[in-house]
PDB file of C-alpha atoms and ligand atoms in Angstrom:
ATOM      1  CA  MET A 397     -13.659  16.862  10.302  1.00  0.00           C
ATOM      2  CA  LYS A 398     -15.928  16.707   7.238  1.00  0.00           C
ATOM      3  CA  LYS A 399     -13.179  17.012   4.551  1.00  0.00           C
ATOM      4  CA  PHE A 400      -9.441  16.797   4.305  1.00  0.00           C
ATOM      5  CA  PHE A 401      -8.209  18.879   1.475  1.00  0.00           C
ATOM      6  CA  ASP A 402      -6.521  22.032   2.602  1.00  0.00           C
ATOM      7  CA  VAL A 403      -4.003  22.555   5.467  1.00  0.00           C
ATOM      8  CA  SER A 404      -6.762  24.528   7.231  1.00  0.00           C
ATOM      9  CA  ASP A 405      -8.888  21.341   7.474  1.00  0.00           C
ATOM     10  CA  ILE A 406      -6.368  19.945  10.023  1.00  0.00           C
ATOM     11  CA  GLY A 407      -6.487  22.976  12.262  1.00  0.00           C
ATOM     12  CA  ASP A 408      -3.544  23.652  14.646  1.00  0.00           C
ATOM     13  CA  LEU A 409      -0.406  21.970  13.162  1.00  0.00           C
ATOM     14  CA  ASN A 410       1.265  21.437  16.598  1.00  0.00           C
ATOM     15  CA  ALA A 411      -1.863  19.644  17.842  1.00  0.00           C
ATOM     16  CA  ALA A 412      -1.929  17.563  14.660  1.00  0.00           C
ATOM     17  CA  LEU A 413       1.724  16.643  15.072  1.00  0.00           C
ATOM     18  CA  ALA A 414       1.248  15.729  18.733  1.00  0.00           C
ATOM     19  CA  GLU A 415      -1.697  13.525  17.657  1.00  0.00           C
ATOM     20  CA  ALA A 416       0.375  11.950  14.889  1.00  0.00           C
ATOM     21  CA  PHE A 417       3.162  10.940  17.314  1.00  0.00           C
ATOM     22  CA  GLN A 418       0.505   9.433  19.726  1.00  0.00           C
ATOM     23  CA  VAL A 419      -0.897   7.405  16.773  1.00  0.00           C
ATOM     24  CA  LYS A 420       2.538   6.331  15.669  1.00  0.00           C
ATOM     25  CA  LYS A 421       3.540   5.232  19.129  1.00  0.00           C
ATOM     26  CA  ASN A 422       0.401   3.205  19.645  1.00  0.00           C
ATOM     27  CA  PRO A 423      -1.355   2.667  16.319  1.00  0.00           C
ATOM     28  CA  LEU A 424      -3.902   0.078  17.665  1.00  0.00           C
ATOM     29  CA  ALA A 425      -5.115   2.218  20.589  1.00  0.00           C
ATOM     30  CA  TRP A 426      -8.288   3.299  18.685  1.00  0.00           C
ATOM     31  CA  LYS A 427      -9.041  -0.184  17.174  1.00  0.00           C
ATOM     32  CA  SER A 428     -12.758  -0.031  18.390  1.00  0.00           C
ATOM     33  CA  LEU A 429     -13.328   3.511  17.025  1.00  0.00           C
ATOM     34  CA  GLY A 430     -14.011   2.281  13.492  1.00  0.00           C
ATOM     35  CA  GLU A 431     -15.933  -0.849  14.408  1.00  0.00           C
ATOM     36  CA  ASN A 432     -18.859  -1.453  11.941  1.00  0.00           C
ATOM     37  CA  ARG A 433     -17.608   1.525   9.869  1.00  0.00           C
ATOM     38  CA  THR A 434     -16.587   1.329   6.182  1.00  0.00           C
ATOM     39  CA  ILE A 435     -14.260   3.590   4.243  1.00  0.00           C
ATOM     40  CA  MET A 436     -14.487   3.569   0.447  1.00  0.00           C
ATOM     41  CA  LEU A 437     -11.140   4.285  -1.314  1.00  0.00           C
ATOM     42  CA  VAL A 438     -11.884   5.313  -4.893  1.00  0.00           C
ATOM     43  CA  PHE A 439      -8.944   5.428  -7.349  1.00  0.00           C
ATOM     44  CA  PHE A 440      -9.264   6.997 -10.718  1.00  0.00           C
ATOM     45  CA  ASN A 441      -5.379   6.709 -10.984  1.00  0.00           C
ATOM     46  CA  SER A 442      -2.587   4.342 -10.115  1.00  0.00           C
ATOM     47  CA  SER A 443      -1.146   4.233  -6.587  1.00  0.00           C
ATOM     48  CA  LEU A 444       1.138   2.159  -4.316  1.00  0.00           C
ATOM     49  CA  ARG A 445       1.627   4.152  -1.119  1.00  0.00           C
ATOM     50  CA  THR A 446      -1.702   5.857  -0.886  1.00  0.00           C
ATOM     51  CA  ARG A 447      -3.669   2.762  -1.507  1.00  0.00           C
ATOM     52  CA  LEU A 448      -1.744   0.606   0.948  1.00  0.00           C
ATOM     53  CA  SER A 449      -1.209   3.191   3.675  1.00  0.00           C
ATOM     54  CA  SER A 450      -4.861   4.137   3.569  1.00  0.00           C
ATOM     55  CA  GLN A 451      -5.993   0.563   3.931  1.00  0.00           C
ATOM     56  CA  LYS A 452      -3.478  -0.007   6.777  1.00  0.00           C
ATOM     57  CA  ALA A 453      -4.643   3.095   8.600  1.00  0.00           C
ATOM     58  CA  ALA A 454      -8.336   2.078   8.287  1.00  0.00           C
ATOM     59  CA  LEU A 455      -7.510  -1.453   9.529  1.00  0.00           C
ATOM     60  CA  ASN A 456      -5.568   0.051  12.504  1.00  0.00           C
ATOM     61  CA  LEU A 457      -8.775   1.948  13.440  1.00  0.00           C
ATOM     62  CA  GLY A 458     -10.918  -1.172  13.080  1.00  0.00           C
ATOM     63  CA  MET A 459     -12.621  -0.070   9.850  1.00  0.00           C
ATOM     64  CA  ASN A 460     -13.495  -2.022   6.788  1.00  0.00           C
ATOM     65  CA  PRO A 461     -11.661  -0.558   3.827  1.00  0.00           C
ATOM     66  CA  ILE A 462     -13.128  -1.185   0.355  1.00  0.00           C
ATOM     67  CA  VAL A 463     -10.939  -0.209  -2.650  1.00  0.00           C
ATOM     68  CA  LEU A 464     -12.643   0.649  -5.979  1.00  0.00           C
ATOM     69  CA  ASN A 465     -10.475   1.179  -9.107  1.00  0.00           C
ATOM     70  CA  ILE A 466     -12.632   3.235 -11.509  1.00  0.00           C
ATOM     71  CA  GLY A 467     -12.672   1.833 -15.010  1.00  0.00           C
ATOM     72  CA  GLN A 468     -11.072  -1.438 -13.970  1.00  0.00           C
ATOM     73  CA  ASP A 469     -13.294  -2.735 -11.196  1.00  0.00           C
ATOM     74  CA  SER A 470     -16.249  -0.542 -12.230  1.00  0.00           C
ATOM     75  CA  TRP A 471     -17.780   1.161 -15.247  1.00  0.00           C
ATOM     76  CA  LYS A 472     -15.826   3.981 -16.669  1.00  0.00           C
ATOM     77  CA  LEU A 473     -17.291   7.200 -15.295  1.00  0.00           C
ATOM     78  CA  GLU A 474     -18.218  10.387 -17.149  1.00  0.00           C
ATOM     79  CA  THR A 475     -17.035  13.419 -15.099  1.00  0.00           C
ATOM     80  CA  GLN A 476     -18.210  16.309 -17.349  1.00  0.00           C
ATOM     81  CA  MET A 477     -21.622  17.749 -16.911  1.00  0.00           C
ATOM     82  CA  GLY A 478     -24.094  18.217 -19.737  1.00  0.00           C
ATOM     83  CA  VAL A 479     -22.428  15.871 -22.218  1.00  0.00           C
ATOM     84  CA  VAL A 480     -24.096  13.428 -24.599  1.00  0.00           C
ATOM     85  CA  MET A 481     -22.781  10.126 -23.145  1.00  0.00           C
ATOM     86  CA  ASP A 482     -22.013   8.382 -26.428  1.00  0.00           C
ATOM     87  CA  SER A 483     -18.383   7.541 -25.518  1.00  0.00           C
ATOM     88  CA  ASP A 484     -16.959   4.421 -23.709  1.00  0.00           C
ATOM     89  CA  LYS A 485     -18.130   5.922 -20.368  1.00  0.00           C
ATOM     90  CA  SER A 486     -21.148   3.987 -19.187  1.00  0.00           C
ATOM     91  CA  GLU A 487     -22.079   5.803 -15.988  1.00  0.00           C
ATOM     92  CA  HIS A 488     -22.100   9.458 -14.768  1.00  0.00           C
ATOM     93  CA  LEU A 489     -20.562  10.618 -11.520  1.00  0.00           C
ATOM     94  CA  ARG A 490     -23.956  12.106 -10.625  1.00  0.00           C
ATOM     95  CA  GLU A 491     -25.391   8.647 -10.072  1.00  0.00           C
ATOM     96  CA  ALA A 492     -22.163   6.848  -9.109  1.00  0.00           C
ATOM     97  CA  ILE A 493     -21.367   9.277  -6.203  1.00  0.00           C
ATOM     98  CA  PRO A 494     -24.538   8.816  -4.235  1.00  0.00           C
ATOM     99  CA  VAL A 495     -24.483   5.075  -4.839  1.00  0.00           C
ATOM    100  CA  ILE A 496     -20.863   4.733  -3.673  1.00  0.00           C
ATOM    101  CA  THR A 497     -21.370   6.943  -0.613  1.00  0.00           C
ATOM    102  CA  SER A 498     -24.511   4.983   0.394  1.00  0.00           C
ATOM    103  CA  TYR A 499     -22.207   2.054   1.035  1.00  0.00           C
ATOM    104  CA  CYS A 500     -19.709   3.832   3.321  1.00  0.00           C
ATOM    105  CA  ASP A 501     -19.106   6.181   6.228  1.00  0.00           C
ATOM    106  CA  ILE A 502     -16.029   7.938   4.876  1.00  0.00           C
ATOM    107  CA  ILE A 503     -14.799   8.272   1.296  1.00  0.00           C
ATOM    108  CA  GLY A 504     -11.262   8.881  -0.087  1.00  0.00           C
ATOM    109  CA  ILE A 505     -10.766   9.972  -3.641  1.00  0.00           C
ATOM    110  CA  ARG A 506      -7.670   9.855  -5.931  1.00  0.00           C
ATOM    111  CA  SER A 507      -8.364  11.838  -9.072  1.00  0.00           C
ATOM    112  CA  PHE A 508      -5.349  13.411 -10.773  1.00  0.00           C
ATOM    113  CA  ALA A 509      -5.407  16.611 -12.774  1.00  0.00           C
ATOM    114  CA  GLY A 510      -6.011  16.037 -16.519  1.00  0.00           C
ATOM    115  CA  LEU A 511      -3.552  18.887 -17.224  1.00  0.00           C
ATOM    116  CA  THR A 512      -5.531  20.048 -20.312  1.00  0.00           C
ATOM    117  CA  ASP A 513      -8.169  22.284 -18.724  1.00  0.00           C
ATOM    118  CA  ARG A 514      -6.761  24.518 -15.929  1.00  0.00           C
ATOM    119  CA  GLU A 515     -10.222  25.732 -14.833  1.00  0.00           C
ATOM    120  CA  PHE A 516     -11.566  22.171 -14.550  1.00  0.00           C
ATOM    121  CA  ASP A 517      -8.502  21.087 -12.585  1.00  0.00           C
ATOM    122  CA  TYR A 518      -8.040  24.085 -10.279  1.00  0.00           C
ATOM    123  CA  GLY A 519     -11.810  24.069  -9.651  1.00  0.00           C
ATOM    124  CA  GLU A 520     -11.278  20.535  -8.171  1.00  0.00           C
ATOM    125  CA  THR A 521     -14.367  19.667 -10.235  1.00  0.00           C
ATOM    126  CA  ILE A 522     -14.279  15.891  -9.486  1.00  0.00           C
ATOM    127  CA  LEU A 523     -13.517  16.102  -5.767  1.00  0.00           C
ATOM    128  CA  ASN A 524     -16.174  18.881  -5.294  1.00  0.00           C
ATOM    129  CA  GLN A 525     -18.812  16.694  -6.941  1.00  0.00           C
ATOM    130  CA  PHE A 526     -18.021  14.059  -4.268  1.00  0.00           C
ATOM    131  CA  ILE A 527     -18.519  16.710  -1.541  1.00  0.00           C
ATOM    132  CA  GLU A 528     -21.661  18.139  -3.151  1.00  0.00           C
ATOM    133  CA  TYR A 529     -23.428  14.902  -4.088  1.00  0.00           C
ATOM    134  CA  GLY A 530     -21.950  12.479  -1.547  1.00  0.00           C
ATOM    135  CA  SER A 531     -22.954  13.673   1.969  1.00  0.00           C
ATOM    136  CA  LYS A 532     -20.080  11.746   3.609  1.00  0.00           C
ATOM    137  CA  PRO A 533     -16.646  13.006   4.846  1.00  0.00           C
ATOM    138  CA  VAL A 534     -14.224  13.190   1.968  1.00  0.00           C
ATOM    139  CA  ILE A 535     -10.461  12.724   1.967  1.00  0.00           C
ATOM    140  CA  SER A 536      -8.377  13.812  -0.990  1.00  0.00           C
ATOM    141  CA  LEU A 537      -5.984  10.943  -1.745  1.00  0.00           C
ATOM    142  CA  GLU A 538      -4.366  13.324  -4.289  1.00  0.00           C
ATOM    143  CA  SER A 539      -6.834  15.171  -6.237  1.00  0.00           C
ATOM    144  CA  ALA A 540      -6.367  17.666  -9.064  1.00  0.00           C
ATOM    145  CA  THR A 541      -4.474  20.356  -7.057  1.00  0.00           C
ATOM    146  CA  VAL A 542      -3.635  18.878  -3.695  1.00  0.00           C
ATOM    147  CA  HIS A 543      -2.133  15.783  -1.861  1.00  0.00           C
ATOM    148  CA  PRO A 544      -2.730  16.608   1.803  1.00  0.00           C
ATOM    149  CA  CYS A 545      -2.020  13.067   3.161  1.00  0.00           C
ATOM    150  CA  GLN A 546       1.366  13.347   1.587  1.00  0.00           C
ATOM    151  CA  ALA A 547       2.104  16.833   2.906  1.00  0.00           C
ATOM    152  CA  PHE A 548       1.013  15.886   6.394  1.00  0.00           C
ATOM    153  CA  ALA A 549       3.359  12.785   6.236  1.00  0.00           C
ATOM    154  CA  ASP A 550       6.166  15.063   4.995  1.00  0.00           C
ATOM    155  CA  LEU A 551       5.687  17.436   7.948  1.00  0.00           C
ATOM    156  CA  ILE A 552       5.683  14.589  10.389  1.00  0.00           C
ATOM    157  CA  THR A 553       8.978  13.339   8.889  1.00  0.00           C
ATOM    158  CA  ILE A 554      10.552  16.770   9.071  1.00  0.00           C
ATOM    159  CA  GLU A 555       9.437  17.122  12.718  1.00  0.00           C
ATOM    160  CA  GLU A 556      11.043  13.743  13.559  1.00  0.00           C
ATOM    161  CA  TYR A 557      14.391  14.385  11.924  1.00  0.00           C
ATOM    162  CA  LYS A 558      14.955  18.110  12.395  1.00  0.00           C
ATOM    163  CA  ARG A 559      18.142  19.160  14.233  1.00  0.00           C
ATOM    164  CA  LYS A 560      17.223  22.833  14.558  1.00  0.00           C
ATOM    165  CA  ALA A 561      14.113  24.497  15.968  1.00  0.00           C
ATOM    166  CA  ARG A 562      13.416  26.160  12.673  1.00  0.00           C
ATOM    167  CA  PRO A 563      15.042  24.133   9.878  1.00  0.00           C
ATOM    168  CA  LYS A 564      15.523  25.440   6.364  1.00  0.00           C
ATOM    169  CA  VAL A 565      13.374  23.380   3.956  1.00  0.00           C
ATOM    170  CA  VAL A 566      13.970  23.694   0.194  1.00  0.00           C
ATOM    171  CA  MET A 567      11.587  22.367  -2.353  1.00  0.00           C
ATOM    172  CA  THR A 568      13.431  21.905  -5.724  1.00  0.00           C
ATOM    173  CA  TRP A 569      11.840  21.164  -9.089  1.00  0.00           C
ATOM    174  CA  ALA A 570      13.678  18.324 -10.888  1.00  0.00           C
ATOM    175  CA  PRO A 571      13.330  16.959 -14.412  1.00  0.00           C
ATOM    176  CA  HIS A 572      11.012  14.168 -15.452  1.00  0.00           C
ATOM    177  CA  PRO A 573      10.108  12.609 -18.826  1.00  0.00           C
ATOM    178  CA  LYS A 574       6.317  12.993 -18.359  1.00  0.00           C
ATOM    179  CA  ALA A 575       4.070  15.927 -17.499  1.00  0.00           C
ATOM    180  CA  LEU A 576       3.133  15.586 -13.790  1.00  0.00           C
ATOM    181  CA  PRO A 577       0.432  17.393 -11.837  1.00  0.00           C
ATOM    182  CA  GLN A 578       1.154  20.101  -9.255  1.00  0.00           C
ATOM    183  CA  ALA A 579      -0.734  18.570  -6.408  1.00  0.00           C
ATOM    184  CA  VAL A 580       2.275  17.381  -4.373  1.00  0.00           C
ATOM    185  CA  PRO A 581       4.279  20.703  -4.655  1.00  0.00           C
ATOM    186  CA  ASN A 582       1.057  22.666  -4.085  1.00  0.00           C
ATOM    187  CA  SER A 583       0.217  20.907  -0.854  1.00  0.00           C
ATOM    188  CA  PHE A 584       3.846  20.812   0.296  1.00  0.00           C
ATOM    189  CA  ALA A 585       4.118  24.522  -0.174  1.00  0.00           C
ATOM    190  CA  GLN A 586       0.785  25.129   1.591  1.00  0.00           C
ATOM    191  CA  TRP A 587       1.805  23.055   4.552  1.00  0.00           C
ATOM    192  CA  MET A 588       5.369  24.451   4.864  1.00  0.00           C
ATOM    193  CA  ASN A 589       3.995  27.933   4.751  1.00  0.00           C
ATOM    194  CA  ARG A 590       1.988  27.095   7.918  1.00  0.00           C
ATOM    195  CA  ALA A 591       4.921  25.177   9.610  1.00  0.00           C
ATOM    196  CA  ASP A 592       7.669  26.618  11.725  1.00  0.00           C
ATOM    197  CA  VAL A 593      10.332  26.309   8.979  1.00  0.00           C
ATOM    198  CA  ASP A 594      12.318  28.540   6.753  1.00  0.00           C
ATOM    199  CA  PHE A 595      10.799  27.548   3.407  1.00  0.00           C
ATOM    200  CA  VAL A 596      12.354  28.208  -0.085  1.00  0.00           C
ATOM    201  CA  ILE A 597      11.118  27.039  -3.444  1.00  0.00           C
ATOM    202  CA  THR A 598      13.491  26.743  -6.454  1.00  0.00           C
ATOM    203  CA  HIS A 599      12.481  25.957 -10.041  1.00  0.00           C
ATOM    204  CA  PRO A 600      13.203  27.140 -13.564  1.00  0.00           C
ATOM    205  CA  HIS A 601      11.341  30.157 -14.807  1.00  0.00           C
ATOM    206  CA  GLY A 602       7.834  29.400 -15.845  1.00  0.00           C
ATOM    207  CA  TYR A 603       7.136  26.791 -13.134  1.00  0.00           C
ATOM    208  CA  GLU A 604       5.714  29.305 -10.599  1.00  0.00           C
ATOM    209  CA  LEU A 605       3.039  27.617  -8.390  1.00  0.00           C
ATOM    210  CA  ASP A 606      -0.286  29.027  -8.090  1.00  0.00           C
ATOM    211  CA  PRO A 607      -0.210  31.816  -5.408  1.00  0.00           C
ATOM    212  CA  LYS A 608      -3.002  30.115  -3.551  1.00  0.00           C
ATOM    213  CA  PHE A 609      -0.518  27.485  -2.561  1.00  0.00           C
ATOM    214  CA  ALA A 610       2.907  29.242  -2.879  1.00  0.00           C
ATOM    215  CA  GLY A 611       1.688  32.036  -0.636  1.00  0.00           C
ATOM    216  CA  ASN A 612       4.544  34.285   0.470  1.00  0.00           C
ATOM    217  CA  ALA A 613       7.193  31.508   0.208  1.00  0.00           C
ATOM    218  CA  LYS A 614      10.558  32.693  -1.006  1.00  0.00           C
ATOM    219  CA  VAL A 615      11.306  31.728  -4.665  1.00  0.00           C
ATOM    220  CA  GLU A 616      14.926  31.541  -5.694  1.00  0.00           C
ATOM    221  CA  TYR A 617      15.583  30.670  -9.292  1.00  0.00           C
ATOM    222  CA  ASP A 618      19.235  29.839  -8.758  1.00  0.00           C
ATOM    223  CA  GLN A 619      18.994  26.210  -7.526  1.00  0.00           C
ATOM    224  CA  PHE A 620      22.479  26.075  -5.859  1.00  0.00           C
ATOM    225  CA  LYS A 621      21.816  29.329  -4.085  1.00  0.00           C
ATOM    226  CA  ALA A 622      18.445  28.087  -2.784  1.00  0.00           C
ATOM    227  CA  LEU A 623      20.090  24.907  -1.497  1.00  0.00           C
ATOM    228  CA  GLU A 624      22.850  26.657   0.457  1.00  0.00           C
ATOM    229  CA  GLY A 625      22.565  25.772   4.204  1.00  0.00           C
ATOM    230  CA  ALA A 626      19.389  23.645   3.646  1.00  0.00           C
ATOM    231  CA  ASP A 627      18.400  21.035   6.393  1.00  0.00           C
ATOM    232  CA  PHE A 628      15.924  19.302   4.186  1.00  0.00           C
ATOM    233  CA  VAL A 629      15.877  18.991   0.367  1.00  0.00           C
ATOM    234  CA  TYR A 630      12.460  18.077  -1.039  1.00  0.00           C
ATOM    235  CA  ALA A 631      12.725  17.194  -4.701  1.00  0.00           C
ATOM    236  CA  LYS A 632       9.630  16.999  -6.997  1.00  0.00           C
ATOM    237  CA  ASN A 633       8.847  17.427 -10.604  1.00  0.00           C
ATOM    238  CA  TRP A 634       5.756  19.316 -11.724  1.00  0.00           C
ATOM    239  CA  SER A 635       4.475  20.495 -15.060  1.00  0.00           C
ATOM    240  CA  CYS A 636       3.763  24.134 -15.867  1.00  0.00           C
ATOM    241  CA  PRO A 637       1.113  25.431 -13.498  1.00  0.00           C
ATOM    242  CA  GLY A 638       0.107  28.092 -16.088  1.00  0.00           C
ATOM    243  CA  VAL A 639       0.364  31.076 -13.649  1.00  0.00           C
ATOM    244  CA  THR A 640       2.505  33.281 -15.876  1.00  0.00           C
ATOM    245  CA  ASN A 641       1.244  31.871 -19.220  1.00  0.00           C
ATOM    246  CA  PRO A 642      -2.089  30.004 -18.997  1.00  0.00           C
ATOM    247  CA  ALA A 643      -1.483  28.564 -22.528  1.00  0.00           C
ATOM    248  CA  ASP A 644       1.377  26.548 -21.090  1.00  0.00           C
ATOM    249  CA  TYR A 645      -0.685  24.871 -18.396  1.00  0.00           C
ATOM    250  CA  GLY A 646       0.334  21.173 -18.025  1.00  0.00           C
ATOM    251  CA  LYS A 647       3.313  21.480 -20.406  1.00  0.00           C
ATOM    252  CA  ILE A 648       6.942  20.377 -19.837  1.00  0.00           C
ATOM    253  CA  LEU A 649       8.971  23.546 -20.149  1.00  0.00           C
ATOM    254  CA  SER A 650      12.294  22.064 -19.221  1.00  0.00           C
ATOM    255  CA  LYS A 651      14.085  18.683 -18.986  1.00  0.00           C
ATOM    256  CA  ASP A 652      17.303  20.403 -17.788  1.00  0.00           C
ATOM    257  CA  MET A 653      19.280  17.489 -16.150  1.00  0.00           C
ATOM    258  CA  SER A 654      21.452  19.978 -14.262  1.00  0.00           C
ATOM    259  CA  TRP A 655      18.524  20.224 -11.857  1.00  0.00           C
ATOM    260  CA  THR A 656      18.799  16.455 -10.921  1.00  0.00           C
ATOM    261  CA  VAL A 657      19.608  16.390  -7.154  1.00  0.00           C
ATOM    262  CA  ASP A 658      23.092  14.830  -6.887  1.00  0.00           C
ATOM    263  CA  ASP A 659      26.109  14.899  -4.597  1.00  0.00           C
ATOM    264  CA  ALA A 660      27.124  18.355  -5.820  1.00  0.00           C
ATOM    265  CA  HIS A 661      23.713  19.819  -4.845  1.00  0.00           C
ATOM    266  CA  MET A 662      23.800  18.084  -1.427  1.00  0.00           C
ATOM    267  CA  ALA A 663      27.304  19.391  -0.788  1.00  0.00           C
ATOM    268  CA  VAL A 664      26.084  22.995  -0.527  1.00  0.00           C
ATOM    269  CA  THR A 665      23.489  22.096   2.164  1.00  0.00           C
ATOM    270  CA  ASP A 666      23.938  21.830   5.855  1.00  0.00           C
ATOM    271  CA  ASN A 667      24.269  18.028   5.662  1.00  0.00           C
ATOM    272  CA  ALA A 668      20.635  17.979   4.581  1.00  0.00           C
ATOM    273  CA  TYR A 669      18.206  15.113   4.599  1.00  0.00           C
ATOM    274  CA  PHE A 670      16.713  14.181   1.166  1.00  0.00           C
ATOM    275  CA  LEU A 671      12.955  13.824   0.842  1.00  0.00           C
ATOM    276  CA  HIS A 672      10.739  12.699  -2.060  1.00  0.00           C
ATOM    277  CA  CYS A 673       7.063  11.503  -1.957  1.00  0.00           C
ATOM    278  CA  LEU A 674       7.848   8.517  -4.336  1.00  0.00           C
ATOM    279  CA  PRO A 675       7.560   7.089  -6.859  1.00  0.00           C
ATOM    280  CA  VAL A 676      10.799   8.600  -8.034  1.00  0.00           C
ATOM    281  CA  ARG A 677      12.675   8.366 -11.276  1.00  0.00           C
ATOM    282  CA  ARG A 678      16.263   7.584 -10.305  1.00  0.00           C
ATOM    283  CA  ASN A 679      18.934   9.665 -12.106  1.00  0.00           C
ATOM    284  CA  MET A 680      16.261  12.017 -13.370  1.00  0.00           C
ATOM    285  CA  ILE A 681      14.929  13.478 -10.089  1.00  0.00           C
ATOM    286  CA  VAL A 682      17.790  12.232  -7.904  1.00  0.00           C
ATOM    287  CA  SER A 683      21.020  10.418  -8.366  1.00  0.00           C
ATOM    288  CA  ASP A 684      21.454   6.867  -7.040  1.00  0.00           C
ATOM    289  CA  SER A 685      24.176   8.155  -4.814  1.00  0.00           C
ATOM    290  CA  VAL A 686      21.825  10.555  -2.926  1.00  0.00           C
ATOM    291  CA  ILE A 687      18.751   8.355  -2.690  1.00  0.00           C
ATOM    292  CA  ASP A 688      20.942   5.421  -1.530  1.00  0.00           C
ATOM    293  CA  SER A 689      22.851   7.525   1.053  1.00  0.00           C
ATOM    294  CA  PRO A 690      22.128   7.682   4.837  1.00  0.00           C
ATOM    295  CA  SER A 691      20.659  11.201   4.311  1.00  0.00           C
ATOM    296  CA  SER A 692      17.764   9.844   2.297  1.00  0.00           C
ATOM    297  CA  LEU A 693      14.467   9.722   4.248  1.00  0.00           C
ATOM    298  CA  VAL A 694      12.224   8.437   1.485  1.00  0.00           C
ATOM    299  CA  ILE A 695      11.335   5.143   3.220  1.00  0.00           C
ATOM    300  CA  PRO A 696      10.459   6.614   6.621  1.00  0.00           C
ATOM    301  CA  GLU A 697       8.582   9.341   4.827  1.00  0.00           C
ATOM    302  CA  ALA A 698       6.483   6.775   3.011  1.00  0.00           C
ATOM    303  CA  ALA A 699       5.979   4.897   6.254  1.00  0.00           C
ATOM    304  CA  ASN A 700       4.569   8.065   7.789  1.00  0.00           C
ATOM    305  CA  ARG A 701       1.777   7.959   5.218  1.00  0.00           C
ATOM    306  CA  VAL A 702       0.003   5.394   7.500  1.00  0.00           C
ATOM    307  CA  VAL A 703       0.279   7.876  10.362  1.00  0.00           C
ATOM    308  CA  SER A 704      -1.054  10.920   8.530  1.00  0.00           C
ATOM    309  CA  ALA A 705      -3.957   8.912   7.058  1.00  0.00           C
ATOM    310  CA  GLN A 706      -4.780   7.420  10.444  1.00  0.00           C
ATOM    311  CA  VAL A 707      -4.967  10.846  12.176  1.00  0.00           C
ATOM    312  CA  VAL A 708      -7.252  12.117   9.447  1.00  0.00           C
ATOM    313  CA  MET A 709      -9.584   9.037   9.590  1.00  0.00           C
ATOM    314  CA  LYS A 710      -9.541   9.032  13.335  1.00  0.00           C
ATOM    315  CA  ARG A 711     -10.731  12.602  13.463  1.00  0.00           C
ATOM    316  CA  MET A 712     -13.443  11.848  10.874  1.00  0.00           C
ATOM    317  CA  LEU A 713     -14.685   8.859  12.865  1.00  0.00           C
ATOM    318  CA  GLU A 714     -14.690  10.938  16.083  1.00  0.00           C
ATOM    319  CA  ALA A 715     -16.930  13.408  14.324  1.00  0.00           C
ATOM    320  CA  LEU A 716     -19.452  10.950  12.898  1.00  0.00           C
TER     321      LEU A 716
HETATM  322  N1   CP B1464       3.296   9.384  -2.786  1.00  0.00           N
HETATM  323  C1   CP B1464       2.226   8.803  -3.271  1.00  0.00           C
HETATM  324  O1   CP B1464       1.072   9.304  -3.253  1.00  0.00           O
HETATM  325  O2   CP B1464       2.473   7.522  -3.826  1.00  0.00           O
HETATM  326  P1   CP B1464       1.431   6.675  -4.729  1.00  0.00           P
HETATM  327  O3   CP B1464       1.160   7.473  -5.920  1.00  0.00           O
HETATM  328  O4   CP B1464       2.116   5.354  -4.976  1.00  0.00           O
HETATM  329  O5   CP B1464       0.163   6.501  -3.881  1.00  0.00           O
END
């Protein structure tokens, strides 16, 4: 595996899940695979889970993880091509990428969408520069449009807890005070479209996800109707993807608190489990009563981030 970005990069999902459960059962079984190998984990943005789970997965495989926080541990990096570098950014990605990748065998990148230039974000301009100029396998640790390590962990969690062969999985938009990227819902939709689930997306008008990720998923604008009979409720906020109106890209179109997932929402489901990638704003995205209830899987879901990362790194090491 040379890159982990799209669901297609993981290949057959059943095989990936089987491998994930092997890794989960015996995480140290491949301890010698990463001996004398280094993974560079490059963060342009904050993280708790991705940072720690990636390091833990690398250590389980015997690798040396190095974390670099761009702009804090390093120079600030210029990401735009052809600019006069007279701002506070001292180094260009064109030099930084080959330097960073010369020190490692695998590289993971976190670089959120800026939410101002849709073409720049949806072109995955930063991640693609690491692929083009880096010559080492690249893992998206949440880039502008995707968060595949999260979606894989979500799928593992659904597989572990499902009570039906083909569960109903509903991804619901929920309100948030800040404009957030679409990477998590994009990847979740992309992965659920490939999984053996009945997948429904619900959000207010204007929040339609890019068709590249939403595919043929059913969209139901009535949140309560969408949640009827759900086995899993996946809550997430995202800003406007700019599909119906490009001028609205990255904007907050609604802060409607009636979309906050609470007991009334969960009551119309089939005793559903609650999922969220975290970090979560309590009583904005989800009520205390739901996230603190036995149906909340947010902690095991976060724990599975080690498993998903380890499968991806394991495959990359095996292909070196
Ligand atoms: N879910 C997730 O990626 O969490 P962090 O932003 O804390 O890494």
